[in-house]
Each structure stands twice: as structure tokens, then as C-alpha cells.
Amino acid sequence: MTTLGYTLFGTAIGHCGLAWGEHGVTAVHLPDGAPATMRARLRAAFPEAAESAPPAEVQAAIDDIVALLNGERRDLLGITVDYQGVPEFNRRVYEIARTIPPGRTLTYGDIAHRLGMPGSAQAVGQALGHNPFPIVVPCHRVLAAGRRMGGFSARGGVETKRQMLIIEGADVQPTLF
């Protein structure tokens, strides 16, 4: 997988980053502090890529992500992702997760059943924990058993997940401390 470029862009939850290559989006990074921190993460992950203005298709993807995080109904299914280097099981999990509409959720177990692999909810969770395309592959829309928030690997953890779901209009349970 060759990443050609990356860019940063502002959203309602902070500055995100997106990298792309010849075959589509290669990564999306959720907010991680200051823009300089995000830029450094992208440079480290994609040393062969240059920060640059995105091509039209990538800019359209960014516009859709920004709109979604501003509360507009966007499914992001039109965004082409580059699955090169993604294990087959993970790719299958990501494809199912992409079908979850904004404002809706599934559980890890639901996805395991859709894969035809009941009992593999933990493996589904691990695959989503390695998701290189958060938001585009909406791992934030996948909940633990009992519709609990479960984990979320982005900065801010479960609260970031909850914030994204609230923006999308999902019915989420309050945090219990």
C-alpha cells in the first residue's frame, strides 16, 4: 500500500487526519490533541506521504465526514477505502460495520452473527480496535453486550464514542460511574 498524501481538517470533535493513496483512503485519524500532534502521527505512520491538498474524491470524503460530525445524515458508503494489508477477517467486519446507518448501533455479537461466526464477538472487537478508518468504518456504532459502550481506542475513549453517537442522534445510555 502506497500512501500518497495526507491532510488535516477540522470537525465538531476536533482536528482529524486523513491519508490516501492510489486505491482510496488508507487511514483516518481521530483527534489527538493539537494539530501538530496529529501531523506528527501522520508523518510517522506514512513517512513516504506528503501533506498536501487532497484530490477531489478525497476532498468529497472529508466534506462528508465533516458534515456527519456536524449532525447531518451521511452514511459515508461512497468513500473508497484501501483494504490492502488489512486481514481478511477484519475486512469482513469492517464491511458489515459500514452498513450501520448513522444514529443506529449493533453489538459485537450482532456482527459476529452476520459473519456467520456466532461466538466470535471478542474477535470482532479486536478487529474494530485495529480499524484504520474510524468514522468511515464506523466502529463507534458498535456496542458491547447489553448495549454498553465498551471500549474505544481513540483519544477520549468511550466519551469520544458517546459524543459521536450523540451527534448522530443515537439513543445512548449515560455514563455510570
Short mmCIF file of C-alpha atoms in Angstrom, two decimals:
data_model
loop_
_atom_site.label_atom_id
_atom_site.label_comp_id
_atom_site.label_asym_id
_atom_site.label_seq_id
_atom_site.Cartn_x
_atom_site.Cartn_y
_atom_site.Cartn_z
CA MET A 1 0.00 0.00 0.00
CA THR A 2 1.45 3.32 -1.01
CA THR A 3 0.13 6.41 0.69
CA LEU A 4 0.49 9.46 -1.49
CA GLY A 5 -0.72 12.21 0.77
CA TYR A 6 -2.37 13.25 3.98
CA THR A 7 -4.20 16.27 5.30
CA LEU A 8 -5.72 17.61 8.49
CA PHE A 9 -9.23 19.01 8.75
CA GLY A 10 -11.39 20.46 11.46
CA THR A 11 -14.56 18.76 12.71
CA ALA A 12 -17.04 19.24 15.54
CA ILE A 13 -14.96 16.85 17.68
CA GLY A 14 -11.55 18.35 16.83
CA HIS A 15 -8.90 18.11 14.13
CA CYS A 16 -8.90 14.81 12.24
CA GLY A 17 -6.38 13.50 9.75
CA LEU A 18 -6.86 11.51 6.59
CA ALA A 19 -4.32 9.73 4.38
CA TRP A 20 -4.91 8.50 0.86
CA GLY A 21 -3.27 6.52 -1.89
CA GLU A 22 -3.98 5.37 -5.42
CA HIS A 23 -6.69 2.95 -4.24
CA GLY A 24 -8.58 5.20 -1.84
CA VAL A 25 -8.41 6.29 1.78
CA THR A 26 -5.61 4.48 3.61
CA ALA A 27 -6.28 5.86 7.11
CA VAL A 28 -8.41 8.21 9.15
CA HIS A 29 -7.11 9.57 12.46
CA LEU A 30 -9.49 10.91 15.09
CA PRO A 31 -8.49 13.96 17.14
CA ASP A 32 -5.34 13.50 19.20
CA GLY A 33 -4.58 16.84 20.82
CA ALA A 34 -3.15 19.75 18.88
CA PRO A 35 -2.88 19.78 15.08
CA ALA A 36 0.91 19.48 15.42
CA THR A 37 0.43 16.18 17.28
CA MET A 38 -1.86 14.89 14.54
CA ARG A 39 0.58 15.98 11.86
CA ALA A 40 3.44 14.17 13.65
CA ARG A 41 1.34 10.98 13.96
CA LEU A 42 0.55 11.04 10.24
CA ARG A 43 4.19 11.69 9.27
CA ALA A 44 5.30 8.78 11.47
CA ALA A 45 2.65 6.43 10.09
CA PHE A 46 3.19 7.45 6.46
CA PRO A 47 6.77 8.66 6.02
CA GLU A 48 6.52 8.29 2.23
CA ALA A 49 3.50 10.64 2.06
CA ALA A 50 3.44 14.41 1.87
CA GLU A 51 0.97 16.76 3.47
CA SER A 52 -0.93 18.19 0.54
CA ALA A 53 -4.26 19.40 -0.76
CA PRO A 54 -6.46 16.36 -1.32
CA PRO A 55 -7.71 15.37 -4.76
CA ALA A 56 -11.42 15.97 -5.46
CA GLU A 57 -12.60 12.48 -4.44
CA VAL A 58 -10.73 12.71 -1.13
CA GLN A 59 -12.00 16.25 -0.50
CA ALA A 60 -15.55 14.99 -1.06
CA ALA A 61 -14.89 12.27 1.56
CA ILE A 62 -13.60 14.90 4.01
CA ASP A 63 -16.65 17.09 3.35
CA ASP A 64 -18.93 14.13 4.11
CA ILE A 65 -17.05 13.31 7.34
CA VAL A 66 -17.28 16.94 8.48
CA ALA A 67 -21.00 17.04 7.64
CA LEU A 68 -21.63 13.79 9.53
CA LEU A 69 -19.83 15.14 12.59
CA ASN A 70 -21.93 18.30 12.32
CA GLY A 71 -25.05 16.17 12.71
CA GLU A 72 -26.04 15.74 9.06
CA ARG A 73 -27.16 12.28 7.93
CA ARG A 74 -24.30 10.90 5.84
CA ASP A 75 -23.59 7.18 5.52
CA LEU A 76 -20.05 7.56 4.05
CA LEU A 77 -20.57 4.44 1.91
CA GLY A 78 -19.38 6.33 -1.16
CA ILE A 79 -15.90 6.73 0.31
CA THR A 80 -13.44 4.28 -1.22
CA VAL A 81 -11.15 2.68 1.34
CA ASP A 82 -7.94 0.85 0.52
CA TYR A 83 -8.11 -2.55 2.23
CA GLN A 84 -4.62 -3.59 1.07
CA GLY A 85 -2.78 -5.04 4.04
CA VAL A 86 -6.00 -5.46 6.08
CA PRO A 87 -6.54 -9.07 7.21
CA GLU A 88 -9.50 -10.80 5.55
CA PHE A 89 -11.45 -11.25 8.80
CA ASN A 90 -11.04 -7.57 9.67
CA ARG A 91 -12.11 -6.52 6.17
CA ARG A 92 -15.30 -8.58 6.52
CA VAL A 93 -16.00 -6.99 9.93
CA TYR A 94 -15.39 -3.51 8.50
CA GLU A 95 -17.71 -4.13 5.55
CA ILE A 96 -20.53 -5.11 7.91
CA ALA A 97 -19.84 -2.14 10.20
CA ARG A 98 -20.05 0.20 7.20
CA THR A 99 -23.68 -0.85 6.69
CA ILE A 100 -24.74 0.51 10.12
CA PRO A 101 -26.57 3.77 9.40
CA PRO A 102 -25.88 6.95 11.38
CA GLY A 103 -27.86 7.02 14.61
CA ARG A 104 -28.08 3.20 14.79
CA THR A 105 -25.90 0.65 16.53
CA LEU A 106 -25.09 -3.04 16.51
CA THR A 107 -23.27 -5.12 19.10
CA TYR A 108 -20.05 -7.06 18.59
CA GLY A 109 -22.22 -10.19 18.85
CA ASP A 110 -24.59 -8.90 16.14
CA ILE A 111 -21.65 -8.53 13.77
CA ALA A 112 -20.35 -11.98 14.72
CA HIS A 113 -23.76 -13.45 13.80
CA ARG A 114 -23.82 -11.56 10.50
CA LEU A 115 -20.39 -13.02 9.75
CA GLY A 116 -21.88 -16.47 10.33
CA MET A 117 -19.49 -16.88 13.26
CA PRO A 118 -21.52 -16.72 16.47
CA GLY A 119 -19.26 -16.69 19.48
CA SER A 120 -16.62 -14.54 17.78
CA ALA A 121 -17.70 -11.24 19.37
CA GLN A 122 -14.30 -10.81 21.03
CA ALA A 123 -12.51 -11.26 17.69
CA VAL A 124 -14.89 -8.70 16.16
CA GLY A 125 -13.96 -6.28 18.96
CA GLN A 126 -10.27 -6.85 18.34
CA ALA A 127 -10.71 -6.23 14.61
CA LEU A 128 -12.56 -2.99 15.29
CA GLY A 129 -9.85 -1.99 17.76
CA HIS A 130 -7.40 -2.10 14.82
CA ASN A 131 -9.69 -0.18 12.46
CA PRO A 132 -7.51 2.17 10.37
CA PHE A 133 -10.58 4.01 9.04
CA PRO A 134 -12.62 5.22 12.06
CA ILE A 135 -15.70 7.22 11.16
CA VAL A 136 -15.62 5.83 7.59
CA VAL A 137 -15.75 2.34 9.11
CA PRO A 138 -17.99 3.42 11.99
CA CYS A 139 -16.60 1.33 14.84
CA HIS A 140 -18.15 3.87 17.21
CA ARG A 141 -21.56 2.42 16.23
CA VAL A 142 -20.66 -0.99 17.63
CA LEU A 143 -21.51 -1.64 21.28
CA ALA A 144 -20.70 -4.34 23.80
CA ALA A 145 -23.20 -6.90 25.09
CA GLY A 146 -26.16 -5.34 26.85
CA ARG A 147 -25.70 -2.28 24.61
CA ARG A 148 -22.89 -0.99 26.84
CA MET A 149 -20.38 1.41 25.30
CA GLY A 150 -17.47 -0.99 25.62
CA GLY A 151 -14.01 0.24 24.68
CA PHE A 152 -12.90 2.80 22.15
CA SER A 153 -9.27 3.26 21.21
CA ALA A 154 -9.48 6.90 20.09
CA ARG A 155 -8.28 9.72 22.31
CA GLY A 156 -11.02 10.40 24.82
CA GLY A 157 -12.04 6.73 24.78
CA VAL A 158 -15.66 5.93 25.48
CA GLU A 159 -16.61 9.58 25.88
CA THR A 160 -15.47 10.30 22.31
CA LYS A 161 -17.53 7.31 21.15
CA ARG A 162 -20.56 8.57 23.09
CA GLN A 163 -20.12 12.11 21.69
CA MET A 164 -20.02 10.78 18.12
CA LEU A 165 -23.15 8.69 18.70
CA ILE A 166 -25.00 11.64 20.25
CA ILE A 167 -24.08 13.84 17.27
CA GLU A 168 -25.58 11.14 15.02
CA GLY A 169 -28.78 11.03 17.08
CA ALA A 170 -28.27 7.56 18.56
CA ASP A 171 -30.04 6.67 21.79
CA VAL A 172 -27.12 6.17 24.16
CA GLN A 173 -27.05 5.36 27.84
CA PRO A 174 -25.46 7.84 30.23
CA THR A 175 -22.06 7.01 31.69
CA LEU A 176 -22.38 5.25 35.04
CA PHE A 177 -19.51 5.89 37.43
#
